[in-house]
Each structure stands twice: as structure tokens, then as C-alpha cells.
JSON list of C-alpha atoms in Angstrom, two decimals:
[
{"chain": "A", "resi": 817, "resn": "MET", "atom": "CA", "xyz": [-8.06, -0.76, -21.97]},
{"chain": "A", "resi": 818, "resn": "THR", "atom": "CA", "xyz": [-8.29, -4.37, -20.79]},
{"chain": "A", "resi": 819, "resn": "GLN", "atom": "CA", "xyz": [-4.48, -4.52, -20.53]},
{"chain": "A", "resi": 820, "resn": "SER", "atom": "CA", "xyz": [-4.40, -1.47, -18.25]},
{"chain": "A", "resi": 821, "resn": "ILE", "atom": "CA", "xyz": [-7.08, -2.71, -15.89]},
{"chain": "A", "resi": 822, "resn": "SER", "atom": "CA", "xyz": [-5.45, -6.13, -15.61]},
{"chain": "A", "resi": 823, "resn": "ARG", "atom": "CA", "xyz": [-2.06, -4.59, -14.75]},
{"chain": "A", "resi": 824, "resn": "ILE", "atom": "CA", "xyz": [-3.40, -2.38, -11.94]},
{"chain": "A", "resi": 825, "resn": "ARG", "atom": "CA", "xyz": [-5.61, -5.21, -10.68]},
{"chain": "A", "resi": 826, "resn": "GLU", "atom": "CA", "xyz": [-2.63, -7.59, -10.59]},
{"chain": "A", "resi": 827, "resn": "VAL", "atom": "CA", "xyz": [-0.46, -5.03, -8.78]},
{"chain": "A", "resi": 828, "resn": "PHE", "atom": "CA", "xyz": [-3.17, -4.11, -6.28]},
{"chain": "A", "resi": 829, "resn": "ASP", "atom": "CA", "xyz": [-3.99, -7.78, -5.62]},
{"chain": "A", "resi": 830, "resn": "ALA", "atom": "CA", "xyz": [-0.33, -8.40, -4.69]},
{"chain": "A", "resi": 831, "resn": "PHE", "atom": "CA", "xyz": [-0.29, -5.21, -2.55]},
{"chain": "A", "resi": 832, "resn": "LYS", "atom": "CA", "xyz": [-3.53, -6.30, -0.84]},
{"chain": "A", "resi": 833, "resn": "ARG", "atom": "CA", "xyz": [-2.20, -9.82, -0.21]},
{"chain": "A", "resi": 834, "resn": "SER", "atom": "CA", "xyz": [0.86, -8.32, 1.51]},
{"chain": "A", "resi": 835, "resn": "PHE", "atom": "CA", "xyz": [-1.25, -6.34, 3.98]},
{"chain": "A", "resi": 836, "resn": "GLU", "atom": "CA", "xyz": [-3.91, -8.99, 4.52]},
{"chain": "A", "resi": 837, "resn": "THR", "atom": "CA", "xyz": [-1.70, -12.09, 4.85]},
{"chain": "A", "resi": 838, "resn": "GLY", "atom": "CA", "xyz": [1.89, -10.88, 5.28]},
{"chain": "A", "resi": 839, "resn": "HIS", "atom": "CA", "xyz": [2.96, -12.66, 2.07]},
{"chain": "A", "resi": 840, "resn": "THR", "atom": "CA", "xyz": [5.06, -10.06, 0.24]},
{"chain": "A", "resi": 841, "resn": "ALA", "atom": "CA", "xyz": [6.80, -12.17, -2.44]},
{"chain": "A", "resi": 842, "resn": "ASP", "atom": "CA", "xyz": [4.24, -11.55, -5.21]},
{"chain": "A", "resi": 843, "resn": "PHE", "atom": "CA", "xyz": [4.43, -7.79, -4.70]},
{"chain": "A", "resi": 844, "resn": "LEU", "atom": "CA", "xyz": [8.21, -7.63, -4.29]},
{"chain": "A", "resi": 845, "resn": "ASN", "atom": "CA", "xyz": [8.71, -9.68, -7.46]},
{"chain": "A", "resi": 846, "resn": "LYS", "atom": "CA", "xyz": [7.13, -6.76, -9.34]},
{"chain": "A", "resi": 847, "resn": "VAL", "atom": "CA", "xyz": [9.31, -3.90, -8.04]},
{"chain": "A", "resi": 848, "resn": "THR", "atom": "CA", "xyz": [12.34, -2.20, -9.58]},
{"chain": "A", "resi": 849, "resn": "GLU", "atom": "CA", "xyz": [15.80, -2.20, -8.01]},
{"chain": "A", "resi": 850, "resn": "ASP", "atom": "CA", "xyz": [15.34, 1.44, -6.90]},
{"chain": "A", "resi": 851, "resn": "PHE", "atom": "CA", "xyz": [11.86, 0.82, -5.46]},
{"chain": "A", "resi": 852, "resn": "HIS", "atom": "CA", "xyz": [10.67, 3.37, -2.88]},
{"chain": "A", "resi": 853, "resn": "PHE", "atom": "CA", "xyz": [7.42, 4.26, -1.15]},
{"chain": "A", "resi": 854, "resn": "PHE", "atom": "CA", "xyz": [5.68, 6.64, 1.21]},
{"chain": "A", "resi": 855, "resn": "VAL", "atom": "CA", "xyz": [2.98, 5.73, 3.73]},
{"chain": "A", "resi": 856, "resn": "PRO", "atom": "CA", "xyz": [1.34, 8.38, 5.92]},
{"chain": "A", "resi": 857, "resn": "LEU", "atom": "CA", "xyz": [2.28, 6.92, 9.29]},
{"chain": "A", "resi": 858, "resn": "PRO", "atom": "CA", "xyz": [2.64, 9.63, 11.94]},
{"chain": "A", "resi": 859, "resn": "LEU", "atom": "CA", "xyz": [5.54, 7.76, 13.55]},
{"chain": "A", "resi": 860, "resn": "GLU", "atom": "CA", "xyz": [9.23, 8.58, 13.78]},
{"chain": "A", "resi": 861, "resn": "GLY", "atom": "CA", "xyz": [11.14, 6.64, 11.15]},
{"chain": "A", "resi": 862, "resn": "TRP", "atom": "CA", "xyz": [8.10, 6.22, 8.90]},
{"chain": "A", "resi": 863, "resn": "ASN", "atom": "CA", "xyz": [7.21, 9.87, 8.24]},
{"chain": "A", "resi": 864, "resn": "TYR", "atom": "CA", "xyz": [9.40, 10.22, 5.13]},
{"chain": "A", "resi": 865, "resn": "GLU", "atom": "CA", "xyz": [10.10, 8.31, 1.90]},
{"chain": "A", "resi": 866, "resn": "GLN", "atom": "CA", "xyz": [11.17, 4.69, 2.45]},
{"chain": "A", "resi": 867, "resn": "GLN", "atom": "CA", "xyz": [13.61, 2.73, 0.26]},
{"chain": "A", "resi": 868, "resn": "GLY", "atom": "CA", "xyz": [13.78, -0.88, -0.81]},
{"chain": "A", "resi": 869, "resn": "ARG", "atom": "CA", "xyz": [12.29, -4.34, -0.50]},
{"chain": "A", "resi": 870, "resn": "GLU", "atom": "CA", "xyz": [13.49, -4.99, 3.06]},
{"chain": "A", "resi": 871, "resn": "ARG", "atom": "CA", "xyz": [11.87, -1.78, 4.29]},
{"chain": "A", "resi": 872, "resn": "PHE", "atom": "CA", "xyz": [8.58, -2.82, 2.64]},
{"chain": "A", "resi": 873, "resn": "GLU", "atom": "CA", "xyz": [8.76, -6.14, 4.50]},
{"chain": "A", "resi": 874, "resn": "GLN", "atom": "CA", "xyz": [9.36, -4.23, 7.76]},
{"chain": "A", "resi": 875, "resn": "LEU", "atom": "CA", "xyz": [6.29, -2.09, 7.01]},
{"chain": "A", "resi": 876, "resn": "ILE", "atom": "CA", "xyz": [4.14, -5.16, 6.51]},
{"chain": "A", "resi": 877, "resn": "ARG", "atom": "CA", "xyz": [5.38, -6.78, 9.74]},
{"chain": "A", "resi": 878, "resn": "PHE", "atom": "CA", "xyz": [4.74, -3.57, 11.68]},
{"chain": "A", "resi": 879, "resn": "GLU", "atom": "CA", "xyz": [1.29, -2.93, 10.19]},
{"chain": "A", "resi": 880, "resn": "ARG", "atom": "CA", "xyz": [0.18, -6.52, 10.72]},
{"chain": "A", "resi": 881, "resn": "SER", "atom": "CA", "xyz": [1.26, -6.33, 14.38]},
{"chain": "A", "resi": 882, "resn": "VAL", "atom": "CA", "xyz": [-1.35, -3.61, 15.06]},
{"chain": "A", "resi": 883, "resn": "LEU", "atom": "CA", "xyz": [-3.76, -3.77, 12.11]},
{"chain": "A", "resi": 884, "resn": "GLN", "atom": "CA", "xyz": [-5.78, -6.74, 10.87]},
{"chain": "A", "resi": 885, "resn": "VAL", "atom": "CA", "xyz": [-7.51, -5.54, 7.75]},
{"chain": "A", "resi": 886, "resn": "ARG", "atom": "CA", "xyz": [-9.34, -6.48, 4.56]},
{"chain": "A", "resi": 887, "resn": "LEU", "atom": "CA", "xyz": [-8.85, -4.21, 1.53]},
{"chain": "A", "resi": 888, "resn": "THR", "atom": "CA", "xyz": [-11.64, -3.72, -1.01]},
{"chain": "A", "resi": 889, "resn": "PRO", "atom": "CA", "xyz": [-10.87, -1.85, -4.24]},
{"chain": "A", "resi": 890, "resn": "LEU", "atom": "CA", "xyz": [-13.49, 0.78, -5.14]},
{"chain": "A", "resi": 891, "resn": "ILE", "atom": "CA", "xyz": [-11.97, 2.66, -8.11]},
{"chain": "A", "resi": 892, "resn": "GLU", "atom": "CA", "xyz": [-9.05, 1.64, -10.35]},
{"chain": "A", "resi": 893, "resn": "LEU", "atom": "CA", "xyz": [-7.47, 3.98, -12.91]},
{"chain": "A", "resi": 894, "resn": "GLU", "atom": "CA", "xyz": [-4.29, 3.69, -14.94]},
{"chain": "A", "resi": 895, "resn": "ASN", "atom": "CA", "xyz": [-2.24, 5.24, -17.71]},
{"chain": "A", "resi": 896, "resn": "ASP", "atom": "CA", "xyz": [1.18, 4.24, -19.07]},
{"chain": "A", "resi": 897, "resn": "SER", "atom": "CA", "xyz": [3.09, 5.63, -16.08]},
{"chain": "A", "resi": 898, "resn": "TYR", "atom": "CA", "xyz": [0.75, 5.46, -13.08]},
{"chain": "A", "resi": 899, "resn": "GLY", "atom": "CA", "xyz": [-1.99, 3.35, -11.56]},
{"chain": "A", "resi": 900, "resn": "MET", "atom": "CA", "xyz": [-4.33, 4.52, -8.81]},
{"chain": "A", "resi": 901, "resn": "VAL", "atom": "CA", "xyz": [-6.66, 2.54, -6.59]},
{"chain": "A", "resi": 902, "resn": "VAL", "atom": "CA", "xyz": [-9.14, 3.99, -4.12]},
{"chain": "A", "resi": 903, "resn": "PHE", "atom": "CA", "xyz": [-9.90, 1.28, -1.58]},
{"chain": "A", "resi": 904, "resn": "ARG", "atom": "CA", "xyz": [-11.71, 0.59, 1.67]},
{"chain": "A", "resi": 905, "resn": "ALA", "atom": "CA", "xyz": [-9.81, -0.88, 4.61]},
{"chain": "A", "resi": 906, "resn": "GLU", "atom": "CA", "xyz": [-11.89, -2.61, 7.30]},
{"chain": "A", "resi": 907, "resn": "GLY", "atom": "CA", "xyz": [-10.82, -4.59, 10.33]},
{"chain": "A", "resi": 908, "resn": "THR", "atom": "CA", "xyz": [-9.25, -3.87, 13.68]},
{"chain": "A", "resi": 909, "resn": "LEU", "atom": "CA", "xyz": [-6.53, -1.47, 14.76]},
{"chain": "A", "resi": 910, "resn": "SER", "atom": "CA", "xyz": [-4.98, -2.40, 18.10]},
{"chain": "A", "resi": 911, "resn": "GLY", "atom": "CA", "xyz": [-8.07, -4.52, 18.77]},
{"chain": "A", "resi": 912, "resn": "LEU", "atom": "CA", "xyz": [-10.58, -1.72, 18.08]},
{"chain": "A", "resi": 913, "resn": "PRO", "atom": "CA", "xyz": [-12.87, -1.49, 15.01]},
{"chain": "A", "resi": 914, "resn": "TYR", "atom": "CA", "xyz": [-11.19, 0.25, 12.09]},
{"chain": "A", "resi": 915, "resn": "ARG", "atom": "CA", "xyz": [-12.64, 1.50, 8.81]},
{"chain": "A", "resi": 916, "resn": "ASN", "atom": "CA", "xyz": [-11.06, 3.92, 6.38]},
{"chain": "A", "resi": 917, "resn": "GLU", "atom": "CA", "xyz": [-10.89, 4.84, 2.71]},
{"chain": "A", "resi": 918, "resn": "LEU", "atom": "CA", "xyz": [-7.45, 5.25, 1.22]},
{"chain": "A", "resi": 919, "resn": "THR", "atom": "CA", "xyz": [-5.81, 5.83, -2.13]},
{"chain": "A", "resi": 920, "resn": "VAL", "atom": "CA", "xyz": [-2.59, 4.30, -3.38]},
{"chain": "A", "resi": 921, "resn": "VAL", "atom": "CA", "xyz": [-0.78, 5.60, -6.45]},
{"chain": "A", "resi": 922, "resn": "PHE", "atom": "CA", "xyz": [1.74, 3.29, -8.10]},
{"chain": "A", "resi": 923, "resn": "GLU", "atom": "CA", "xyz": [4.44, 4.61, -10.43]},
{"chain": "A", "resi": 924, "resn": "PHE", "atom": "CA", "xyz": [5.37, 2.16, -13.17]},
{"chain": "A", "resi": 925, "resn": "GLU", "atom": "CA", "xyz": [8.66, 1.78, -14.99]},
{"chain": "A", "resi": 926, "resn": "ALA", "atom": "CA", "xyz": [7.99, -0.45, -17.97]},
{"chain": "A", "resi": 927, "resn": "ASP", "atom": "CA", "xyz": [6.20, -3.46, -16.45]},
{"chain": "A", "resi": 928, "resn": "ARG", "atom": "CA", "xyz": [7.55, -2.97, -12.89]},
{"chain": "A", "resi": 929, "resn": "ILE", "atom": "CA", "xyz": [6.57, -0.90, -9.85]},
{"chain": "A", "resi": 930, "resn": "ARG", "atom": "CA", "xyz": [9.05, 1.91, -9.25]},
{"chain": "A", "resi": 931, "resn": "SER", "atom": "CA", "xyz": [7.21, 3.41, -6.29]},
{"chain": "A", "resi": 932, "resn": "PHE", "atom": "CA", "xyz": [3.95, 3.86, -4.50]},
{"chain": "A", "resi": 933, "resn": "ARG", "atom": "CA", "xyz": [2.48, 6.59, -2.35]},
{"chain": "A", "resi": 934, "resn": "GLU", "atom": "CA", "xyz": [-0.48, 6.06, -0.05]},
{"chain": "A", "resi": 935, "resn": "TYR", "atom": "CA", "xyz": [-3.02, 8.74, 0.89]},
{"chain": "A", "resi": 936, "resn": "VAL", "atom": "CA", "xyz": [-5.31, 8.24, 3.88]},
{"chain": "A", "resi": 937, "resn": "GLY", "atom": "CA", "xyz": [-8.94, 9.33, 4.11]},
{"chain": "A", "resi": 938, "resn": "MET", "atom": "CA", "xyz": [-8.89, 9.64, 7.92]},
{"chain": "A", "resi": 939, "resn": "PRO", "atom": "CA", "xyz": [-5.55, 10.11, 9.69]},
{"chain": "A", "resi": 940, "resn": "LEU", "atom": "CA", "xyz": [-4.56, 7.31, 12.05]},
{"chain": "A", "resi": 941, "resn": "LYS", "atom": "CA", "xyz": [-4.23, 9.80, 14.89]},
{"chain": "A", "resi": 942, "resn": "ASN", "atom": "CA", "xyz": [-8.07, 9.97, 14.85]},
{"chain": "A", "resi": 943, "resn": "TYR", "atom": "CA", "xyz": [-8.00, 6.36, 16.10]},
{"chain": "A", "resi": 944, "resn": "GLU", "atom": "CA", "xyz": [-5.66, 7.04, 19.00]},
{"chain": "A", "resi": 945, "resn": "THR", "atom": "CA", "xyz": [-7.27, 6.91, 22.43]},
{"chain": "A", "resi": 946, "resn": "PRO", "atom": "CA", "xyz": [-7.23, 10.18, 24.40]}
]
């Protein structure tokens, strides 16, 4: 069990560091060649599965341009193929207070990250001004 928790903790720490600081190298060093991901952004170009390291770096640059956030893991679960973290995100979105609970599910291939999919507690459109 200790091995499982340390793997998901290591992966989530690298994921968290990417979003909080913009430093993606630790996370990208853990992904497979066919790495892909999905984030629930209601924006053209982001509303479908994304492919590759460069696209992940673009996501981080975009998110950090509008969202300054701290991620706090609440629940971590893992088996041989998947790891899941429920986490709290707190900070500012376009200068306004932001707080949400999200879930990210990582798919593992051996000791690498093949993909991740993020699920949002409250859709971002709820933060848009009328």
C-alpha cells in the first residue's frame, strides 16, 4: 500500500507544481510518448481530448494567465492502472476569488502517466460575470 500512495503523491505533486508555479518538467518527465489529457474548459480548442507534452505546456501557460491557484489534495486512491486525487483549488480567477473542488484521474502505463482526465466540482462558467 505504501508504494501506491507514494506513486500517486509523487505524480500529483508534479501536477500541482505545474499549475502553481508553471514548472512542468517534473510532470512531463513522467509521461508516456502517447500522453493525452482532457480538461473541462468550456473554450473552443480545449473542449476535447488534448495530445502531447507541448499541449500540456500550453495549458499551463493559459491557465496561469487567468488563474493563480493553490491545490490541496483531499483524497488519494490508486490501483495498478489508475490513480485518483480529489483536491481543492483556491486562489483567484481573472482577479476574482476562486474556490473549487476537482478530481483528476491519472491512467498509468507501467511507471509512467499515459493520460489524465480532470472533473470539475463547479463549472467555470459559474465564475463568468453576467
